[in-house]
Tab-separated table of C-alpha atoms in Angstrom:
chain	number	residue	atom	x	y	z
A	3	MET	CA	0.000	0.000	0.000
A	4	LYS	CA	1.312	3.448	-0.909
A	5	LEU	CA	2.127	5.780	1.985
A	6	SER	CA	-0.278	8.429	0.649
A	7	THR	CA	-3.078	5.840	0.531
A	8	PHE	CA	-2.358	4.735	4.086
A	9	VAL	CA	-2.351	8.351	5.309
A	10	HIS	CA	-5.719	9.036	3.635
A	11	PHE	CA	-7.366	6.013	5.209
A	12	ALA	CA	-5.801	6.684	8.600
A	13	ALA	CA	-7.098	10.270	8.588
A	14	PHE	CA	-10.557	9.067	7.544
A	15	GLY	CA	-10.583	6.508	10.349
A	16	VAL	CA	-9.519	8.968	13.014
A	17	LYS	CA	-12.162	11.525	11.994
A	18	THR	CA	-14.851	8.854	11.745
A	19	ILE	CA	-14.084	7.493	15.213
A	20	LEU	CA	-13.647	10.844	16.959
A	21	PHE	CA	-16.637	12.609	15.410
A	22	ARG	CA	-18.942	9.572	14.957
A	23	GLN	CA	-19.202	10.342	11.250
A	24	LYS	CA	-21.230	8.163	8.902
A	25	LYS	CA	-19.455	9.136	5.701
A	26	PRO	CA	-18.650	6.326	3.240
A	27	ILE	CA	-15.199	5.138	2.238
A	28	LEU	CA	-15.985	1.895	0.354
A	29	GLY	CA	-18.280	1.676	-2.648
A	30	THR	CA	-19.439	-1.208	-4.819
A	31	VAL	CA	-20.758	-0.865	-8.360
A	32	ILE	CA	-22.944	-3.735	-9.588
A	33	LEU	CA	-22.094	-4.034	-13.275
A	34	THR	CA	-24.728	-6.667	-14.009
A	35	ASP	CA	-26.658	-9.441	-12.299
A	36	LYS	CA	-26.121	-11.654	-15.333
A	37	CYS	CA	-24.123	-14.756	-14.447
A	38	ASN	CA	-22.969	-17.904	-16.208
A	39	LEU	CA	-23.485	-19.961	-13.028
A	40	LYS	CA	-26.418	-20.814	-10.776
A	41	CYS	CA	-24.806	-21.333	-7.391
A	42	LYS	CA	-26.841	-22.968	-4.636
A	43	HIS	CA	-26.240	-20.161	-2.130
A	44	CYS	CA	-26.784	-17.153	-4.452
A	45	SER	CA	-29.967	-15.069	-4.479
A	46	VAL	CA	-28.971	-12.243	-6.815
A	47	ASN	CA	-28.013	-13.857	-10.134
A	48	ASN	CA	-29.923	-13.403	-13.380
A	49	ILE	CA	-32.853	-11.546	-11.846
A	50	THR	CA	-32.789	-9.165	-14.822
A	51	ALA	CA	-29.643	-10.402	-16.625
A	52	VAL	CA	-29.139	-6.822	-17.830
A	53	ILE	CA	-25.657	-5.549	-18.741
A	54	HIS	CA	-25.694	-1.956	-17.518
A	55	PRO	CA	-24.318	0.515	-20.089
A	56	TYR	CA	-20.859	2.025	-19.807
A	57	SER	CA	-22.153	5.602	-19.513
A	58	GLN	CA	-24.281	4.589	-16.525
A	59	ILE	CA	-21.448	2.690	-14.840
A	60	ARG	CA	-19.104	5.640	-15.239
A	61	ASP	CA	-21.718	7.998	-13.752
A	62	GLU	CA	-22.142	5.628	-10.797
A	63	MET	CA	-18.381	5.524	-10.242
A	64	GLN	CA	-18.318	9.336	-10.218
A	65	THR	CA	-21.252	9.432	-7.796
A	66	LEU	CA	-19.454	7.161	-5.317
A	67	TYR	CA	-16.281	9.224	-5.664
A	68	ARG	CA	-18.149	12.484	-4.973
A	69	LEU	CA	-19.697	10.894	-1.874
A	70	GLY	CA	-16.214	10.183	-0.522
A	71	CYS	CA	-15.571	6.559	-1.481
A	72	ARG	CA	-11.925	5.820	-2.219
A	73	ILE	CA	-12.110	2.011	-2.187
A	74	LEU	CA	-14.073	0.644	-5.140
A	75	PHE	CA	-15.355	-2.850	-5.865
A	76	PHE	CA	-16.776	-4.036	-9.171
A	77	CYS	CA	-19.252	-6.840	-8.646
A	78	GLY	CA	-21.976	-8.889	-10.370
A	79	GLY	CA	-23.533	-11.293	-11.303
A	80	GLU	CA	-20.284	-12.201	-12.996
A	81	THR	CA	-18.148	-9.125	-13.558
A	82	PHE	CA	-16.190	-10.534	-16.512
A	83	LEU	CA	-19.416	-10.864	-18.501
A	84	TRP	CA	-19.636	-7.072	-18.543
A	85	GLN	CA	-18.783	-5.412	-21.862
A	86	ASP	CA	-20.226	-2.276	-23.434
A	87	SER	CA	-19.160	0.387	-25.922
A	88	GLY	CA	-15.913	-1.443	-26.555
A	89	LYS	CA	-15.100	-1.355	-22.842
A	90	THR	CA	-14.307	-4.277	-20.531
A	91	VAL	CA	-13.843	-4.625	-16.784
A	92	ARG	CA	-10.153	-3.938	-17.281
A	93	ASP	CA	-11.003	-0.537	-18.784
A	94	LEU	CA	-13.225	0.240	-15.790
A	95	VAL	CA	-10.418	-0.586	-13.340
A	96	ILE	CA	-8.007	1.683	-15.210
A	97	GLU	CA	-10.580	4.500	-15.335
A	98	ALA	CA	-11.371	4.129	-11.645
A	99	LYS	CA	-7.688	4.550	-10.804
A	100	ALA	CA	-7.470	7.614	-13.050
A	101	MET	CA	-10.600	9.009	-11.389
A	102	GLY	CA	-8.853	8.952	-8.021
A	103	PHE	CA	-9.932	5.734	-6.322
A	104	LEU	CA	-7.043	4.515	-4.192
A	105	ILE	CA	-7.911	0.814	-4.124
A	106	VAL	CA	-9.867	-0.925	-6.883
A	107	ASN	CA	-10.948	-4.560	-6.494
A	108	VAL	CA	-12.935	-6.961	-8.662
A	109	VAL	CA	-15.131	-9.866	-7.526
A	110	THR	CA	-15.432	-12.851	-9.892
A	111	ASN	CA	-16.373	-16.514	-10.021
A	112	GLY	CA	-13.042	-17.218	-11.713
A	113	THR	CA	-14.385	-19.017	-14.766
A	114	PHE	CA	-12.969	-16.424	-17.187
A	115	PRO	CA	-9.275	-15.614	-17.851
A	116	LEU	CA	-7.872	-13.368	-15.112
A	117	ASP	CA	-5.950	-10.846	-17.188
A	118	LEU	CA	-6.303	-7.967	-14.736
A	119	PRO	CA	-2.981	-6.862	-13.230
A	120	GLU	CA	-4.315	-3.318	-12.773
A	121	ALA	CA	-6.702	-4.405	-9.993
A	122	ASP	CA	-5.392	-4.254	-6.453
A	123	LEU	CA	-7.204	-7.480	-5.620
A	124	ILE	CA	-9.268	-10.019	-7.538
A	125	LEU	CA	-11.618	-11.675	-5.056
A	126	LEU	CA	-12.285	-15.072	-6.585
A	127	SER	CA	-15.058	-17.313	-5.280
A	128	LEU	CA	-13.784	-20.745	-4.292
A	129	ASP	CA	-16.155	-22.670	-2.068
A	130	GLY	CA	-14.279	-25.700	-0.846
A	131	ASP	CA	-12.378	-28.654	-2.249
A	132	ARG	CA	-13.199	-29.900	-5.735
A	133	GLU	CA	-16.163	-32.022	-4.622
A	134	ARG	CA	-17.881	-29.426	-2.452
A	135	HIS	CA	-17.111	-26.469	-4.696
A	136	ASN	CA	-18.558	-28.269	-7.714
A	137	LEU	CA	-21.601	-29.308	-5.690
A	138	ILE	CA	-22.295	-25.641	-4.960
A	139	ARG	CA	-21.142	-23.968	-8.194
A	140	GLY	CA	-21.224	-26.629	-10.875
A	141	ASP	CA	-18.231	-28.248	-12.556
A	142	THR	CA	-15.935	-25.218	-12.415
A	143	TYR	CA	-13.157	-26.079	-9.947
A	144	ASP	CA	-10.564	-27.204	-12.490
A	145	THR	CA	-11.329	-24.276	-14.810
A	146	ILE	CA	-10.817	-21.865	-11.933
A	147	LEU	CA	-7.469	-23.357	-10.944
A	148	LYS	CA	-6.313	-23.231	-14.564
A	149	ASN	CA	-7.234	-19.534	-14.731
A	150	VAL	CA	-5.512	-18.853	-11.398
A	151	ARG	CA	-2.308	-20.496	-12.602
A	152	ASN	CA	-2.432	-18.588	-15.893
A	153	SER	CA	-3.208	-15.273	-14.211
A	154	ALA	CA	-1.287	-12.191	-15.275
A	155	SER	CA	-0.366	-11.294	-11.679
A	156	ASP	CA	-0.430	-12.453	-8.052
A	157	ASN	CA	-3.325	-10.249	-6.911
A	158	ILE	CA	-5.876	-13.036	-6.295
A	159	VAL	CA	-7.642	-13.614	-2.988
A	160	PHE	CA	-9.856	-16.682	-2.656
A	161	TYR	CA	-13.316	-15.699	-1.409
A	162	MET	CA	-15.164	-18.505	0.386
A	163	ALA	CA	-18.771	-18.369	1.581
A	164	ILE	CA	-19.017	-20.939	4.365
A	165	ASN	CA	-22.281	-22.857	4.583
A	166	LYS	CA	-23.695	-26.222	5.645
A	167	LEU	CA	-22.386	-27.906	2.486
A	168	ASN	CA	-18.746	-26.844	2.612
A	169	MET	CA	-17.921	-25.995	6.233
A	170	SER	CA	-15.616	-29.028	6.579
A	171	THR	CA	-13.396	-27.858	3.700
A	172	ILE	CA	-12.049	-24.613	5.171
A	173	PRO	CA	-8.563	-26.172	5.632
A	174	ASP	CA	-8.533	-27.247	1.965
A	175	VAL	CA	-9.047	-23.689	0.746
A	176	ILE	CA	-6.475	-22.323	3.192
A	177	LYS	CA	-3.921	-24.887	2.011
A	178	LEU	CA	-4.592	-23.998	-1.625
A	179	ALA	CA	-4.110	-20.305	-0.839
A	180	GLU	CA	-0.763	-21.187	0.734
A	181	THR	CA	0.479	-23.174	-2.244
A	182	GLU	CA	-0.822	-21.321	-5.329
A	183	ARG	CA	1.782	-18.730	-6.345
A	184	ASN	CA	-0.729	-16.206	-7.749
A	185	VAL	CA	-2.903	-16.265	-4.613
A	186	ARG	CA	-2.146	-13.880	-1.764
A	187	ALA	CA	-4.709	-15.026	0.774
A	188	VAL	CA	-8.185	-16.368	1.437
A	189	SER	CA	-11.087	-14.288	2.770
A	190	PHE	CA	-14.103	-15.913	4.457
A	191	ASN	CA	-17.765	-15.102	4.962
A	192	PHE	CA	-20.462	-17.030	6.780
A	193	HIS	CA	-23.520	-17.687	4.631
A	194	THR	CA	-26.108	-14.923	5.033
A	195	PRO	CA	-29.546	-16.624	4.986
A	196	TYR	CA	-31.456	-14.931	2.204
A	197	PRO	CA	-35.034	-16.260	2.185
A	198	ASP	CA	-34.478	-18.786	-0.615
A	199	THR	CA	-31.197	-20.122	0.812
A	200	ALA	CA	-31.930	-20.231	4.542
A	201	GLN	CA	-31.390	-24.001	4.633
A	202	LEU	CA	-27.647	-23.418	4.117
A	203	MET	CA	-27.326	-21.240	7.225
A	204	LEU	CA	-24.781	-22.255	9.860
A	205	SER	CA	-25.891	-22.788	13.440
A	206	ARG	CA	-24.114	-20.935	16.249
A	207	ASP	CA	-22.187	-24.133	17.057
A	208	ASP	CA	-21.231	-24.508	13.389
A	209	LYS	CA	-19.863	-20.972	13.406
A	210	ARG	CA	-17.877	-21.675	16.560
A	211	ARG	CA	-16.264	-24.729	14.975
A	212	CYS	CA	-15.470	-22.820	11.792
A	213	GLY	CA	-14.194	-19.849	13.768
A	214	LYS	CA	-11.824	-22.122	15.692
A	215	VAL	CA	-10.343	-23.467	12.448
A	216	ILE	CA	-9.902	-19.961	11.019
A	217	ARG	CA	-8.439	-18.584	14.259
A	218	GLU	CA	-5.890	-21.401	14.511
A	219	ALA	CA	-4.906	-20.906	10.870
A	220	ILE	CA	-4.291	-17.197	11.483
A	221	GLU	CA	-2.260	-17.973	14.605
A	222	ASN	CA	-0.164	-20.423	12.588
A	223	GLY	CA	0.637	-17.764	10.007
A	224	ALA	CA	-1.690	-18.894	7.224
A	225	PRO	CA	-2.599	-16.207	4.629
A	226	VAL	CA	-6.083	-15.386	5.903
A	227	PHE	CA	-7.408	-11.948	4.948
A	228	ASN	CA	-9.724	-11.666	7.961
A	229	LEU	CA	-9.323	-10.315	11.467
A	230	LYS	CA	-8.988	-12.822	14.303
A	231	SER	CA	-10.343	-10.289	16.791
A	232	ALA	CA	-13.621	-9.977	14.845
A	233	LEU	CA	-14.432	-13.701	14.937
A	234	PRO	CA	-16.281	-13.708	18.303
A	235	TYR	CA	-18.586	-10.919	17.076
A	236	LEU	CA	-19.316	-12.815	13.856
A	237	ILE	CA	-20.048	-16.054	15.688
A	238	GLU	CA	-22.489	-14.334	18.046
A	239	ASN	CA	-23.791	-11.812	15.474
A	240	SER	CA	-23.089	-9.138	18.058
A	241	PHE	CA	-21.623	-6.468	15.778
A	242	PRO	CA	-23.574	-3.315	14.859
A	243	THR	CA	-25.269	-3.094	11.475
A	244	PRO	CA	-25.527	-1.591	8.939
A	245	CYS	CA	-22.046	-0.422	7.986
A	246	HIS	CA	-22.500	3.250	7.114
A	247	GLN	CA	-19.009	3.451	5.637
A	248	CYS	CA	-19.988	1.092	2.786
A	249	LEU	CA	-22.306	1.830	-0.144
A	250	VAL	CA	-23.611	-0.284	-3.012
A	251	ILE	CA	-24.985	1.220	-6.202
A	252	GLU	CA	-26.988	-0.864	-8.659
A	253	ASN	CA	-28.830	0.604	-11.623
A	254	GLY	CA	-28.836	4.035	-9.976
A	255	LYS	CA	-30.088	2.854	-6.574
A	256	ILE	CA	-27.744	3.468	-3.628
A	257	SER	CA	-27.952	1.161	-0.618
A	258	THR	CA	-26.081	1.499	2.644
A	259	CYS	CA	-23.973	-1.585	3.405
A	260	GLY	CA	-25.661	-4.113	1.088
A	261	ARG	CA	-28.218	-4.348	-1.686
A	262	CYS	CA	-30.562	-6.648	0.293
A	263	ILE	CA	-30.623	-4.483	3.398
A	264	GLU	CA	-34.393	-4.043	3.177
A	265	ILE	CA	-35.100	-7.767	3.800
A	266	PRO	CA	-36.544	-7.976	7.341
A	267	GLY	CA	-34.268	-9.680	9.866
A	268	LEU	CA	-31.381	-10.249	7.445
A	269	CYS	CA	-28.991	-7.756	9.061
A	270	GLU	CA	-29.368	-9.535	12.404
A	271	GLN	CA	-28.066	-12.717	10.749
A	272	CYS	CA	-25.377	-11.087	8.597
A	273	GLY	CA	-22.395	-13.298	7.833
A	274	TYR	CA	-20.236	-10.805	5.943
A	275	PHE	CA	-16.903	-10.601	7.718
A	276	PHE	CA	-16.062	-7.168	6.299
A	277	VAL	CA	-19.260	-5.681	7.779
A	278	ALA	CA	-18.283	-6.797	11.267
A	279	GLU	CA	-14.680	-5.709	10.752
A	280	TYR	CA	-15.528	-2.263	9.388
A	281	THR	CA	-18.293	-1.429	11.855
A	282	LEU	CA	-16.093	-2.427	14.794
A	283	LEU	CA	-13.122	-0.566	13.311
A	284	PHE	CA	-15.075	2.672	12.954
A	285	ARG	CA	-16.454	2.326	16.483
A	286	GLY	CA	-12.846	2.575	17.686
A	287	ASN	CA	-12.286	-1.051	18.768
A	288	LEU	CA	-8.544	-1.051	19.490
A	289	ARG	CA	-7.977	-4.778	18.874
A	290	ILE	CA	-9.721	-4.526	15.510
A	291	ILE	CA	-7.661	-1.459	14.587
A	292	SER	CA	-4.412	-3.270	15.427
A	293	ASP	CA	-5.476	-6.421	13.569
A	294	MET	CA	-6.550	-4.477	10.496
A	295	LEU	CA	-3.304	-2.553	10.269
A	296	LYS	CA	-1.257	-5.755	10.318
A	297	THR	CA	-3.542	-7.622	7.913
A	298	TYR	CA	-4.201	-4.907	5.322
A	299	LEU	CA	-0.570	-3.809	5.152
A	300	ARG	CA	0.366	-7.435	4.498
A	301	TYR	CA	-2.061	-8.180	1.683
A	302	ILE	CA	-2.790	-4.888	-0.135
């Protein structure tokens, strides 16, 4: 991370904590909900299957920038399906950097070639070993690993959503993150029980068992892009929501924290690690602050 980037985020954090500000720093642009997969745990794919036009996406990027966001995520659907006016996701990443965003990340299912060295991080969904991943996402595991190994750079972070089907395979994904040369780390979430996927939700005891595995991996030096100090809050769902420092924009609509925030009761069962980590960070939790400094400076 550049020194100027670190200074900007540090100043934002100090002001947010001291003055209880609710200004955003992280923004996500949904390029499309069109996806080439139908994953068992996903509730947001192919609802409209619309590829949003380049002019609209650029306007949404500018809107997030004006609101104060300096970390930008491009998300889907499947982001690499997005193309318009001769532009691709790679063009959007380059434009976002030129616009002034300090960190630009892309979320993908990994089934397309990963020629994106301009992104700070590519968060690539890998949901277990070959058997469990393919059970959840279809026969894509080997394609993903081929794309990872052929990647143009080492900016990949595996992104695992832990649920009832794959909870036993956390060590497999951690080991793969340790051994694949283009992978920096693995980042975890617990499954958030959207109404049509509630059957995949982890029990409190399940979360404790998973949390123990993740905590021990972190303590043993494994490349885990999550904060050990946030795990107890995630297990008990005792962190404040929503995260006012995060915005999502989709087809002109801006949502605080997440695009399904209006679903009754969902926030109380949130499994997104970053929500817990960011809300606790901006409440001034000293252990979270220390953990985040060490983790983010290592992987970004």
